[in-house]
Amino acid sequence: MKENFYPMRAVANLNCVWHRVLEKQMADLGLSSIQSRVLGYLYFQLRENKSVFQKELEQEFKIRRSSVTSVIQILEKKGLVRRIGVPGDARRKELMLTEQGIAVQKTVLERLECLEKMVMEILDQEERQIWFSCIRKIEAELEEAEYD
């Protein structure tokens, strides 16, 4: 029997499985995948002493303003993020992690490291190199095609 292989369908399916695994791993923290990713972004920007504003999150995660607003509001309600006014521009708010947000993100990172290790053990060194090379090549071509 001939097997039909659709590489982008395989990538989409893998992405769905990965998100389900992440959701399960973060369930006790009460975080969705996007909430976890936003926390991570804020955490790494904080470590670099960089300010973060909502517009950056829209661009970084390629999501609409309303979606970013919703995620930020939820993270604020959970006490993980706060908005701080910028002097001279009442409309602009810098996004900052709270101490609780930092602690939660450290837990997230520990769990992600375990998951990454598990996934990396599935492939040998040569397979990993081929995998990453293929992913980068496809991503670059799709991004280039998006702007044509």
Short mmCIF file of N, CA, C and O in Angstrom, two decimals:
data_model
loop_
_atom_site.label_atom_id
_atom_site.label_comp_id
_atom_site.label_asym_id
_atom_site.label_seq_id
_atom_site.Cartn_x
_atom_site.Cartn_y
_atom_site.Cartn_z
N MET A 1 0.85 -1.19 0.00
CA MET A 1 0.00 0.00 0.00
C MET A 1 0.89 1.24 0.00
O MET A 1 1.80 1.36 0.80
N LYS A 2 0.61 2.13 -0.90
CA LYS A 2 1.40 3.35 -1.02
C LYS A 2 0.98 4.33 0.08
O LYS A 2 -0.20 4.62 0.25
N GLU A 3 1.97 4.84 0.79
CA GLU A 3 1.69 5.79 1.87
C GLU A 3 1.73 7.21 1.31
O GLU A 3 2.68 7.59 0.63
N ASN A 4 0.67 7.95 1.55
CA ASN A 4 0.66 9.36 1.16
C ASN A 4 1.37 10.15 2.25
O ASN A 4 1.06 10.00 3.42
N PHE A 5 2.29 10.99 1.83
CA PHE A 5 3.04 11.78 2.81
C PHE A 5 2.87 13.26 2.48
O PHE A 5 3.20 13.69 1.38
N TYR A 6 2.32 13.96 3.42
CA TYR A 6 2.13 15.39 3.30
C TYR A 6 2.95 16.04 4.41
O TYR A 6 2.51 16.05 5.57
N PRO A 7 4.12 16.55 4.10
CA PRO A 7 5.02 17.05 5.14
C PRO A 7 4.42 18.16 6.00
O PRO A 7 4.61 18.16 7.22
N MET A 8 3.68 19.07 5.42
CA MET A 8 3.14 20.17 6.23
C MET A 8 2.01 19.66 7.13
O MET A 8 1.83 20.18 8.23
N ARG A 9 1.28 18.66 6.68
CA ARG A 9 0.27 18.05 7.55
C ARG A 9 0.96 17.38 8.74
O ARG A 9 0.49 17.46 9.87
N ALA A 10 2.09 16.73 8.48
CA ALA A 10 2.85 16.09 9.56
C ALA A 10 3.34 17.14 10.56
O ALA A 10 3.27 16.94 11.78
N VAL A 11 3.82 18.27 10.04
CA VAL A 11 4.27 19.35 10.92
C VAL A 11 3.10 19.90 11.74
O VAL A 11 3.21 20.12 12.95
N ALA A 12 1.96 20.11 11.09
CA ALA A 12 0.78 20.62 11.79
C ALA A 12 0.32 19.63 12.86
O ALA A 12 -0.03 20.03 13.98
N ASN A 13 0.33 18.34 12.54
CA ASN A 13 -0.06 17.33 13.52
C ASN A 13 0.90 17.30 14.70
O ASN A 13 0.48 17.21 15.86
N LEU A 14 2.20 17.36 14.40
CA LEU A 14 3.20 17.40 15.46
C LEU A 14 3.00 18.63 16.34
O LEU A 14 3.08 18.55 17.57
N ASN A 15 2.71 19.76 15.72
CA ASN A 15 2.46 20.99 16.46
C ASN A 15 1.27 20.83 17.40
O ASN A 15 1.32 21.25 18.56
N CYS A 16 0.20 20.19 16.92
CA CYS A 16 -0.98 19.96 17.76
C CYS A 16 -0.65 19.06 18.94
O CYS A 16 -1.03 19.35 20.08
N VAL A 17 0.09 17.99 18.69
CA VAL A 17 0.48 17.08 19.77
C VAL A 17 1.37 17.82 20.78
O VAL A 17 1.19 17.70 21.99
N TRP A 18 2.33 18.59 20.26
CA TRP A 18 3.24 19.34 21.14
C TRP A 18 2.45 20.30 22.03
O TRP A 18 2.70 20.39 23.23
N HIS A 19 1.49 21.01 21.46
CA HIS A 19 0.69 21.94 22.26
C HIS A 19 -0.15 21.21 23.31
O HIS A 19 -0.30 21.72 24.43
N ARG A 20 -0.67 20.05 22.97
CA ARG A 20 -1.42 19.27 23.96
C ARG A 20 -0.52 18.84 25.11
O ARG A 20 -0.90 18.89 26.28
N VAL A 21 0.70 18.41 24.78
CA VAL A 21 1.66 18.02 25.82
C VAL A 21 1.99 19.22 26.70
O VAL A 21 2.02 19.12 27.93
N LEU A 22 2.24 20.37 26.07
CA LEU A 22 2.54 21.59 26.84
C LEU A 22 1.38 21.97 27.75
O LEU A 22 1.58 22.30 28.92
N GLU A 23 0.17 21.93 27.20
CA GLU A 23 -1.01 22.28 28.00
C GLU A 23 -1.11 21.37 29.22
O GLU A 23 -1.40 21.82 30.32
N LYS A 24 -0.86 20.08 29.01
CA LYS A 24 -0.94 19.12 30.11
C LYS A 24 0.15 19.41 31.15
O LYS A 24 -0.11 19.37 32.35
N GLN A 25 1.35 19.71 30.68
CA GLN A 25 2.46 19.98 31.59
C GLN A 25 2.24 21.25 32.40
O GLN A 25 2.73 21.37 33.52
N MET A 26 1.52 22.22 31.84
CA MET A 26 1.33 23.51 32.49
C MET A 26 -0.03 23.62 33.18
O MET A 26 -0.32 24.63 33.81
N ALA A 27 -0.86 22.56 33.10
CA ALA A 27 -2.22 22.61 33.61
C ALA A 27 -2.28 23.01 35.08
O ALA A 27 -3.10 23.84 35.48
N ASP A 28 -1.40 22.43 35.90
CA ASP A 28 -1.45 22.75 37.33
C ASP A 28 -1.00 24.19 37.61
O ASP A 28 -1.28 24.71 38.67
N LEU A 29 -0.35 24.80 36.64
CA LEU A 29 0.05 26.20 36.77
C LEU A 29 -1.06 27.13 36.27
O LEU A 29 -0.97 28.34 36.44
N GLY A 30 -2.06 26.55 35.63
CA GLY A 30 -3.17 27.33 35.11
C GLY A 30 -2.78 28.17 33.91
O GLY A 30 -3.36 29.24 33.69
N LEU A 31 -1.81 27.69 33.13
CA LEU A 31 -1.33 28.46 31.98
C LEU A 31 -1.67 27.76 30.67
O LEU A 31 -1.47 26.56 30.53
N SER A 32 -2.16 28.54 29.72
CA SER A 32 -2.31 28.03 28.36
C SER A 32 -0.94 28.13 27.69
O SER A 32 -0.01 28.76 28.22
N SER A 33 -0.84 27.56 26.52
CA SER A 33 0.42 27.60 25.78
C SER A 33 0.86 29.04 25.49
O SER A 33 2.01 29.40 25.71
N ILE A 34 -0.06 29.87 25.01
CA ILE A 34 0.30 31.25 24.68
C ILE A 34 0.64 32.06 25.94
O ILE A 34 1.56 32.88 25.92
N GLN A 35 -0.05 31.81 27.02
CA GLN A 35 0.28 32.50 28.27
C GLN A 35 1.69 32.14 28.72
O GLN A 35 2.47 33.01 29.12
N SER A 36 2.01 30.87 28.61
CA SER A 36 3.35 30.40 28.97
C SER A 36 4.42 31.04 28.08
O SER A 36 5.47 31.47 28.55
N ARG A 37 4.12 31.13 26.79
CA ARG A 37 5.09 31.72 25.85
C ARG A 37 5.29 33.21 26.13
O ARG A 37 6.41 33.71 26.05
N VAL A 38 4.22 33.92 26.44
CA VAL A 38 4.33 35.35 26.76
C VAL A 38 5.14 35.53 28.03
O VAL A 38 6.02 36.39 28.10
N LEU A 39 4.87 34.71 29.05
CA LEU A 39 5.66 34.79 30.28
C LEU A 39 7.14 34.57 29.97
O LEU A 39 8.00 35.28 30.50
N GLY A 40 7.41 33.58 29.15
CA GLY A 40 8.80 33.29 28.78
C GLY A 40 9.46 34.46 28.08
O GLY A 40 10.60 34.82 28.39
N TYR A 41 8.75 35.07 27.16
CA TYR A 41 9.30 36.22 26.44
C TYR A 41 9.61 37.36 27.42
O TYR A 41 10.70 37.94 27.38
N LEU A 42 8.66 37.64 28.30
CA LEU A 42 8.88 38.71 29.29
C LEU A 42 10.06 38.38 30.20
O LEU A 42 10.86 39.25 30.53
N TYR A 43 10.17 37.12 30.58
CA TYR A 43 11.25 36.68 31.46
C TYR A 43 12.61 36.91 30.81
O TYR A 43 13.52 37.46 31.42
N PHE A 44 12.75 36.49 29.56
CA PHE A 44 14.04 36.63 28.89
C PHE A 44 14.36 38.09 28.57
O PHE A 44 15.54 38.48 28.60
N GLN A 45 13.36 38.90 28.31
CA GLN A 45 13.60 40.33 28.09
C GLN A 45 14.03 40.99 29.41
O GLN A 45 14.91 41.85 29.43
N LEU A 46 13.41 40.56 30.51
CA LEU A 46 13.78 41.07 31.84
C LEU A 46 15.24 40.75 32.14
O LEU A 46 15.98 41.60 32.65
N ARG A 47 15.65 39.54 31.82
CA ARG A 47 17.05 39.15 32.06
C ARG A 47 18.02 40.01 31.25
O ARG A 47 19.16 40.17 31.65
N GLU A 48 17.55 40.55 30.13
CA GLU A 48 18.38 41.42 29.29
C GLU A 48 18.18 42.89 29.62
O GLU A 48 18.71 43.76 28.92
N ASN A 49 17.38 43.16 30.68
CA ASN A 49 17.05 44.54 31.09
C ASN A 49 16.38 45.33 29.96
O ASN A 49 16.64 46.52 29.79
N LYS A 50 15.53 44.67 29.19
CA LYS A 50 14.82 45.32 28.09
C LYS A 50 13.37 45.55 28.49
O LYS A 50 12.75 44.70 29.12
N SER A 51 12.84 46.68 28.08
CA SER A 51 11.43 46.99 28.30
C SER A 51 10.59 46.27 27.25
O SER A 51 11.03 46.09 26.11
N VAL A 52 9.38 45.88 27.64
CA VAL A 52 8.47 45.20 26.71
C VAL A 52 7.13 45.92 26.73
O VAL A 52 6.60 46.24 27.79
N PHE A 53 6.60 46.14 25.52
CA PHE A 53 5.30 46.77 25.36
C PHE A 53 4.42 45.84 24.53
O PHE A 53 4.91 44.95 23.84
N GLN A 54 3.12 46.05 24.60
CA GLN A 54 2.17 45.17 23.94
C GLN A 54 2.47 45.00 22.46
O GLN A 54 2.38 43.90 21.92
N LYS A 55 2.83 46.06 21.79
CA LYS A 55 3.09 46.01 20.34
C LYS A 55 4.15 44.96 20.00
O LYS A 55 4.05 44.25 19.01
N GLU A 56 5.16 44.86 20.86
CA GLU A 56 6.22 43.86 20.63
C GLU A 56 5.67 42.44 20.68
O GLU A 56 6.08 41.58 19.91
N LEU A 57 4.75 42.21 21.62
CA LEU A 57 4.16 40.87 21.74
C LEU A 57 3.33 40.53 20.50
O LEU A 57 3.34 39.39 20.03
N GLU A 58 2.63 41.53 19.96
CA GLU A 58 1.85 41.32 18.74
C GLU A 58 2.77 40.86 17.62
O GLU A 58 2.46 39.92 16.89
N GLN A 59 3.91 41.52 17.49
CA GLN A 59 4.85 41.18 16.43
C GLN A 59 5.57 39.87 16.70
O GLN A 59 5.72 39.04 15.80
N GLU A 60 6.01 39.67 17.92
CA GLU A 60 6.77 38.47 18.27
C GLU A 60 5.95 37.19 18.07
O GLU A 60 6.44 36.20 17.55
N PHE A 61 4.68 37.23 18.48
CA PHE A 61 3.85 36.04 18.43
C PHE A 61 2.89 36.02 17.24
O PHE A 61 2.12 35.08 17.08
N LYS A 62 2.96 37.08 16.43
CA LYS A 62 2.15 37.18 15.22
C LYS A 62 0.66 36.98 15.54
O LYS A 62 -0.04 36.18 14.89
N ILE A 63 0.21 37.69 16.57
CA ILE A 63 -1.20 37.62 16.96
C ILE A 63 -1.77 39.03 17.05
O ILE A 63 -1.04 40.00 17.17
N ARG A 64 -3.10 39.11 16.97
CA ARG A 64 -3.79 40.39 16.96
C ARG A 64 -3.69 41.10 18.30
O ARG A 64 -3.52 40.48 19.35
N ARG A 65 -3.87 42.40 18.24
CA ARG A 65 -3.85 43.25 19.43
C ARG A 65 -4.84 42.76 20.48
O ARG A 65 -4.52 42.69 21.67
N SER A 66 -6.05 42.42 20.04
CA SER A 66 -7.08 41.97 20.99
C SER A 66 -6.67 40.68 21.69
O SER A 66 -6.95 40.50 22.88
N SER A 67 -5.98 39.79 20.98
CA SER A 67 -5.51 38.54 21.59
C SER A 67 -4.44 38.82 22.63
O SER A 67 -4.45 38.23 23.71
N VAL A 68 -3.51 39.71 22.31
CA VAL A 68 -2.47 40.07 23.26
C VAL A 68 -3.09 40.72 24.49
O VAL A 68 -2.73 40.39 25.63
N THR A 69 -4.04 41.61 24.28
CA THR A 69 -4.72 42.27 25.40
C THR A 69 -5.36 41.24 26.31
O THR A 69 -5.23 41.30 27.53
N SER A 70 -6.03 40.27 25.72
CA SER A 70 -6.69 39.22 26.49
C SER A 70 -5.68 38.41 27.32
O SER A 70 -5.90 38.15 28.50
N VAL A 71 -4.58 38.02 26.70
CA VAL A 71 -3.55 37.26 27.41
C VAL A 71 -2.97 38.07 28.56
O VAL A 71 -2.83 37.56 29.68
N ILE A 72 -2.68 39.33 28.32
CA ILE A 72 -2.11 40.19 29.36
C ILE A 72 -3.09 40.35 30.52
O ILE A 72 -2.70 40.28 31.69
N GLN A 73 -4.36 40.56 30.19
CA GLN A 73 -5.36 40.72 31.24
C GLN A 73 -5.45 39.48 32.13
O GLN A 73 -5.54 39.58 33.35
N ILE A 74 -5.41 38.31 31.51
CA ILE A 74 -5.47 37.06 32.28
C ILE A 74 -4.23 36.93 33.16
O ILE A 74 -4.33 36.58 34.35
N LEU A 75 -3.06 37.23 32.60
CA LEU A 75 -1.82 37.13 33.38
C LEU A 75 -1.80 38.14 34.53
O LEU A 75 -1.28 37.86 35.60
N GLU A 76 -2.41 39.30 34.30
CA GLU A 76 -2.53 40.30 35.38
C GLU A 76 -3.43 39.77 36.50
O GLU A 76 -3.09 39.89 37.68
N LYS A 77 -4.57 39.21 36.12
CA LYS A 77 -5.51 38.68 37.12
C LYS A 77 -4.87 37.57 37.95
O LYS A 77 -5.19 37.40 39.12
N LYS A 78 -3.97 36.82 37.34
CA LYS A 78 -3.28 35.74 38.05
C LYS A 78 -2.13 36.26 38.90
O LYS A 78 -1.49 35.50 39.61
N GLY A 79 -1.85 37.56 38.78
CA GLY A 79 -0.76 38.16 39.56
C GLY A 79 0.63 37.88 39.02
O GLY A 79 1.61 38.00 39.74
N LEU A 80 0.71 37.53 37.73
CA LEU A 80 2.00 37.18 37.13
C LEU A 80 2.65 38.33 36.37
O LEU A 80 3.86 38.35 36.18
N VAL A 81 1.82 39.27 35.93
CA VAL A 81 2.28 40.41 35.12
C VAL A 81 1.60 41.67 35.63
O VAL A 81 0.49 41.62 36.14
N ARG A 82 2.30 42.78 35.49
CA ARG A 82 1.67 44.07 35.79
C ARG A 82 2.07 45.05 34.69
O ARG A 82 3.08 44.89 34.02
N ARG A 83 1.22 46.06 34.53
CA ARG A 83 1.48 47.12 33.55
C ARG A 83 1.91 48.36 34.32
O ARG A 83 1.29 48.73 35.31
N ILE A 84 2.94 49.00 33.81
CA ILE A 84 3.47 50.19 34.46
C ILE A 84 3.44 51.33 33.45
O ILE A 84 3.94 51.19 32.33
N GLY A 85 2.84 52.45 33.87
CA GLY A 85 2.75 53.61 32.99
C GLY A 85 4.11 54.17 32.63
O GLY A 85 5.05 54.13 33.42
N VAL A 86 4.19 54.69 31.42
CA VAL A 86 5.43 55.29 30.93
C VAL A 86 5.30 56.81 31.07
O VAL A 86 4.33 57.39 30.58
N PRO A 87 6.24 57.44 31.75
CA PRO A 87 6.17 58.90 31.90
C PRO A 87 6.11 59.59 30.53
O PRO A 87 6.84 59.23 29.62
N GLY A 88 5.19 60.52 30.40
CA GLY A 88 5.06 61.28 29.16
C GLY A 88 4.11 60.67 28.14
O GLY A 88 3.83 61.29 27.13
N ASP A 89 3.64 59.44 28.37
CA ASP A 89 2.71 58.81 27.45
C ASP A 89 1.77 57.91 28.24
O ASP A 89 2.06 56.74 28.48
N ALA A 90 0.64 58.47 28.62
CA ALA A 90 -0.32 57.75 29.48
C ALA A 90 -0.89 56.51 28.81
O ALA A 90 -1.34 55.59 29.48
N ARG A 91 -0.85 56.46 27.48
CA ARG A 91 -1.41 55.30 26.77
C ARG A 91 -0.47 54.11 26.77
O ARG A 91 -0.89 52.98 26.63
N ARG A 92 0.81 54.37 26.88
CA ARG A 92 1.81 53.29 26.80
C ARG A 92 2.05 52.69 28.17
O ARG A 92 2.29 53.39 29.13
N LYS A 93 2.03 51.36 28.22
CA LYS A 93 2.27 50.65 29.47
C LYS A 93 3.37 49.61 29.25
O LYS A 93 3.27 48.78 28.35
N GLU A 94 4.38 49.69 30.09
CA GLU A 94 5.42 48.67 30.05
C GLU A 94 4.92 47.43 30.77
O GLU A 94 4.27 47.51 31.80
N LEU A 95 5.23 46.26 30.22
CA LEU A 95 4.82 45.00 30.82
C LEU A 95 5.96 44.44 31.65
O LEU A 95 7.09 44.34 31.17
N MET A 96 5.65 44.10 32.89
CA MET A 96 6.67 43.59 33.81
C MET A 96 6.17 42.32 34.48
O MET A 96 5.00 42.21 34.83
N LEU A 97 7.09 41.38 34.69
CA LEU A 97 6.75 40.19 35.47
C LEU A 97 6.78 40.55 36.95
O LEU A 97 7.62 41.32 37.39
N THR A 98 5.86 39.98 37.70
CA THR A 98 5.88 40.13 39.15
C THR A 98 6.83 39.05 39.70
O THR A 98 7.30 38.18 38.95
N GLU A 99 7.09 39.10 40.99
CA GLU A 99 7.92 38.05 41.60
C GLU A 99 7.28 36.68 41.40
O GLU A 99 7.96 35.70 41.13
N GLN A 100 5.97 36.64 41.53
CA GLN A 100 5.25 35.38 41.32
C GLN A 100 5.40 34.93 39.87
O GLN A 100 5.56 33.74 39.59
N GLY A 101 5.34 35.88 38.95
CA GLY A 101 5.51 35.56 37.53
C GLY A 101 6.88 34.98 37.24
O GLY A 101 7.02 34.03 36.46
N ILE A 102 7.90 35.53 37.89
CA ILE A 102 9.27 35.02 37.72
C ILE A 102 9.36 33.59 38.26
O ILE A 102 9.93 32.71 37.61
N ALA A 103 8.78 33.36 39.43
CA ALA A 103 8.81 32.02 40.02
C ALA A 103 8.10 31.00 39.14
O ALA A 103 8.60 29.89 38.91
N VAL A 104 6.93 31.38 38.62
CA VAL A 104 6.18 30.48 37.74
C VAL A 104 6.98 30.19 36.48
O VAL A 104 7.07 29.05 36.02
N GLN A 105 7.60 31.22 35.93
CA GLN A 105 8.38 31.02 34.69
C GLN A 105 9.57 30.10 34.92
O GLN A 105 9.91 29.30 34.06
N LYS A 106 10.18 30.17 36.07
CA LYS A 106 11.29 29.25 36.37
C LYS A 106 10.79 27.80 36.39
O LYS A 106 11.46 26.90 35.90
N THR A 107 9.60 27.59 36.93
CA THR A 107 9.00 26.25 36.92
C THR A 107 8.71 25.82 35.49
O THR A 107 8.99 24.67 35.11
N VAL A 108 8.17 26.72 34.69
CA VAL A 108 7.89 26.43 33.28
C VAL A 108 9.18 26.01 32.58
O VAL A 108 9.21 25.01 31.84
N LEU A 109 10.26 26.75 32.80
CA LEU A 109 11.53 26.45 32.14
C LEU A 109 12.05 25.07 32.53
O LEU A 109 12.57 24.33 31.69
N GLU A 110 11.92 24.71 33.80
CA GLU A 110 12.36 23.38 34.24
C GLU A 110 11.58 22.29 33.51
O GLU A 110 12.16 21.31 33.05
N ARG A 111 10.29 22.49 33.39
CA ARG A 111 9.45 21.49 32.71
C ARG A 111 9.77 21.43 31.22
O ARG A 111 9.81 20.34 30.63
N LEU A 112 9.99 22.58 30.61
CA LEU A 112 10.35 22.60 29.19
C LEU A 112 11.69 21.91 28.94
O LEU A 112 11.84 21.20 27.93
N GLU A 113 12.63 22.11 29.83
CA GLU A 113 13.93 21.44 29.68
C GLU A 113 13.77 19.93 29.70
O GLU A 113 14.40 19.22 28.91
N CYS A 114 12.91 19.42 30.58
CA CYS A 114 12.65 17.98 30.64
C CYS A 114 12.01 17.49 29.34
O CYS A 114 12.40 16.43 28.81
N LEU A 115 11.05 18.24 28.84
CA LEU A 115 10.39 17.86 27.58
C LEU A 115 11.37 17.89 26.41
O LEU A 115 11.38 16.99 25.57
N GLU A 116 12.19 18.95 26.35
CA GLU A 116 13.18 19.06 25.27
C GLU A 116 14.16 17.89 25.32
O GLU A 116 14.51 17.32 24.29
N LYS A 117 14.58 17.55 26.52
CA LYS A 117 15.52 16.43 26.68
C LYS A 117 14.88 15.14 26.18
O LYS A 117 15.51 14.36 25.47
N MET A 118 13.62 14.92 26.56
CA MET A 118 12.92 13.72 26.12
C MET A 118 12.84 13.66 24.59
O MET A 118 13.12 12.62 23.98
N VAL A 119 12.48 14.79 23.97
CA VAL A 119 12.36 14.83 22.52
C VAL A 119 13.73 14.62 21.85
O VAL A 119 13.85 13.88 20.88
N MET A 120 14.76 15.24 22.39
CA MET A 120 16.09 15.11 21.79
C MET A 120 16.64 13.69 21.91
O MET A 120 17.44 13.26 21.08
N GLU A 121 16.20 12.95 22.91
CA GLU A 121 16.65 11.57 23.06
C GLU A 121 16.01 10.64 22.02
O GLU A 121 16.49 9.55 21.79
N ILE A 122 14.93 11.09 21.40
CA ILE A 122 14.26 10.28 20.38
C ILE A 122 15.12 10.20 19.11
O ILE A 122 15.16 9.18 18.44
N LEU A 123 15.81 11.31 18.80
CA LEU A 123 16.62 11.40 17.59
C LEU A 123 18.11 11.31 17.95
O LEU A 123 18.54 11.86 18.96
N ASP A 124 18.89 10.66 17.07
CA ASP A 124 20.34 10.68 17.29
C ASP A 124 20.91 11.99 16.73
O ASP A 124 20.18 12.81 16.14
N GLN A 125 22.18 12.22 16.91
CA GLN A 125 22.82 13.48 16.53
C GLN A 125 22.62 13.81 15.05
O GLN A 125 22.27 14.93 14.69
N GLU A 126 22.84 12.83 14.19
CA GLU A 126 22.68 13.07 12.75
C GLU A 126 21.23 13.42 12.41
O GLU A 126 20.97 14.33 11.62
N GLU A 127 20.28 12.70 12.99
CA GLU A 127 18.86 12.98 12.74
C GLU A 127 18.49 14.39 13.21
O GLU A 127 17.73 15.09 12.54
N ARG A 128 19.02 14.80 14.36
CA ARG A 128 18.74 16.15 14.86
C ARG A 128 19.27 17.20 13.89
O ARG A 128 18.60 18.19 13.61
N GLN A 129 20.48 17.01 13.39
CA GLN A 129 21.05 17.97 12.45
C GLN A 129 20.22 18.06 11.18
O GLN A 129 19.95 19.16 10.69
N ILE A 130 19.79 16.93 10.67
CA ILE A 130 18.95 16.92 9.46
C ILE A 130 17.61 17.59 9.76
O ILE A 130 17.13 18.42 8.98
N TRP A 131 17.00 17.25 10.89
CA TRP A 131 15.72 17.82 11.30
C TRP A 131 15.78 19.33 11.36
O TRP A 131 14.97 20.03 10.76
N PHE A 132 16.77 19.86 12.08
CA PHE A 132 16.89 21.32 12.22
C PHE A 132 17.19 21.98 10.89
O PHE A 132 16.68 23.06 10.59
N SER A 133 18.03 21.37 10.08
CA SER A 133 18.35 21.91 8.77
C SER A 133 17.09 22.00 7.91
O SER A 133 16.84 23.03 7.26
N CYS A 134 16.29 20.96 7.92
CA CYS A 134 15.05 20.95 7.13
C CYS A 134 14.06 22.00 7.64
O CYS A 134 13.45 22.72 6.84
N ILE A 135 13.91 22.09 8.94
CA ILE A 135 12.98 23.07 9.51
C ILE A 135 13.40 24.49 9.12
O ILE A 135 12.57 25.29 8.69
N ARG A 136 14.69 24.81 9.27
CA ARG A 136 15.16 26.15 8.93
C ARG A 136 14.95 26.44 7.44
O ARG A 136 14.58 27.55 7.07
N LYS A 137 15.20 25.47 6.60
CA LYS A 137 15.05 25.65 5.16
C LYS A 137 13.59 25.91 4.79
O LYS A 137 13.29 26.84 4.03
N ILE A 138 12.69 25.11 5.32
CA ILE A 138 11.26 25.30 5.04
C ILE A 138 10.78 26.64 5.57
O ILE A 138 10.08 27.38 4.87
N GLU A 139 11.17 26.97 6.79
CA GLU A 139 10.76 28.24 7.39
C GLU A 139 11.23 29.43 6.55
O GLU A 139 10.46 30.35 6.27
N ALA A 140 12.49 29.39 6.12
CA ALA A 140 13.03 30.49 5.32
C ALA A 140 12.28 30.63 4.00
O ALA A 140 11.94 31.75 3.59
N GLU A 141 12.00 29.52 3.33
CA GLU A 141 11.29 29.57 2.06
C GLU A 141 9.86 30.07 2.23
O GLU A 141 9.38 30.86 1.42
N LEU A 142 9.19 29.62 3.29
CA LEU A 142 7.81 30.06 3.51
C LEU A 142 7.76 31.55 3.86
O LEU A 142 6.88 32.26 3.40
N GLU A 143 8.71 31.99 4.66
CA GLU A 143 8.75 33.42 5.00
C GLU A 143 9.01 34.26 3.78
O GLU A 143 8.42 35.31 3.58
N GLU A 144 9.91 33.79 2.92
CA GLU A 144 10.22 34.53 1.69
C GLU A 144 8.99 34.56 0.77
O GLU A 144 8.66 35.58 0.21
N ALA A 145 8.29 33.44 0.66
CA ALA A 145 7.11 33.36 -0.19
C ALA A 145 6.00 34.25 0.34
O ALA A 145 5.21 34.80 -0.43
N GLU A 146 5.93 34.41 1.65
CA GLU A 146 4.89 35.25 2.28
C GLU A 146 5.00 36.69 1.84
O GLU A 146 4.01 37.39 1.73
N TYR A 147 6.20 37.14 1.53
CA TYR A 147 6.40 38.55 1.17
C TYR A 147 6.46 38.78 -0.33
O TYR A 147 6.64 39.89 -0.77
N ASP A 148 6.33 37.72 -1.12
CA ASP A 148 6.34 37.88 -2.59
C ASP A 148 5.03 38.43 -3.08
O ASP A 148 4.00 38.31 -2.55
#
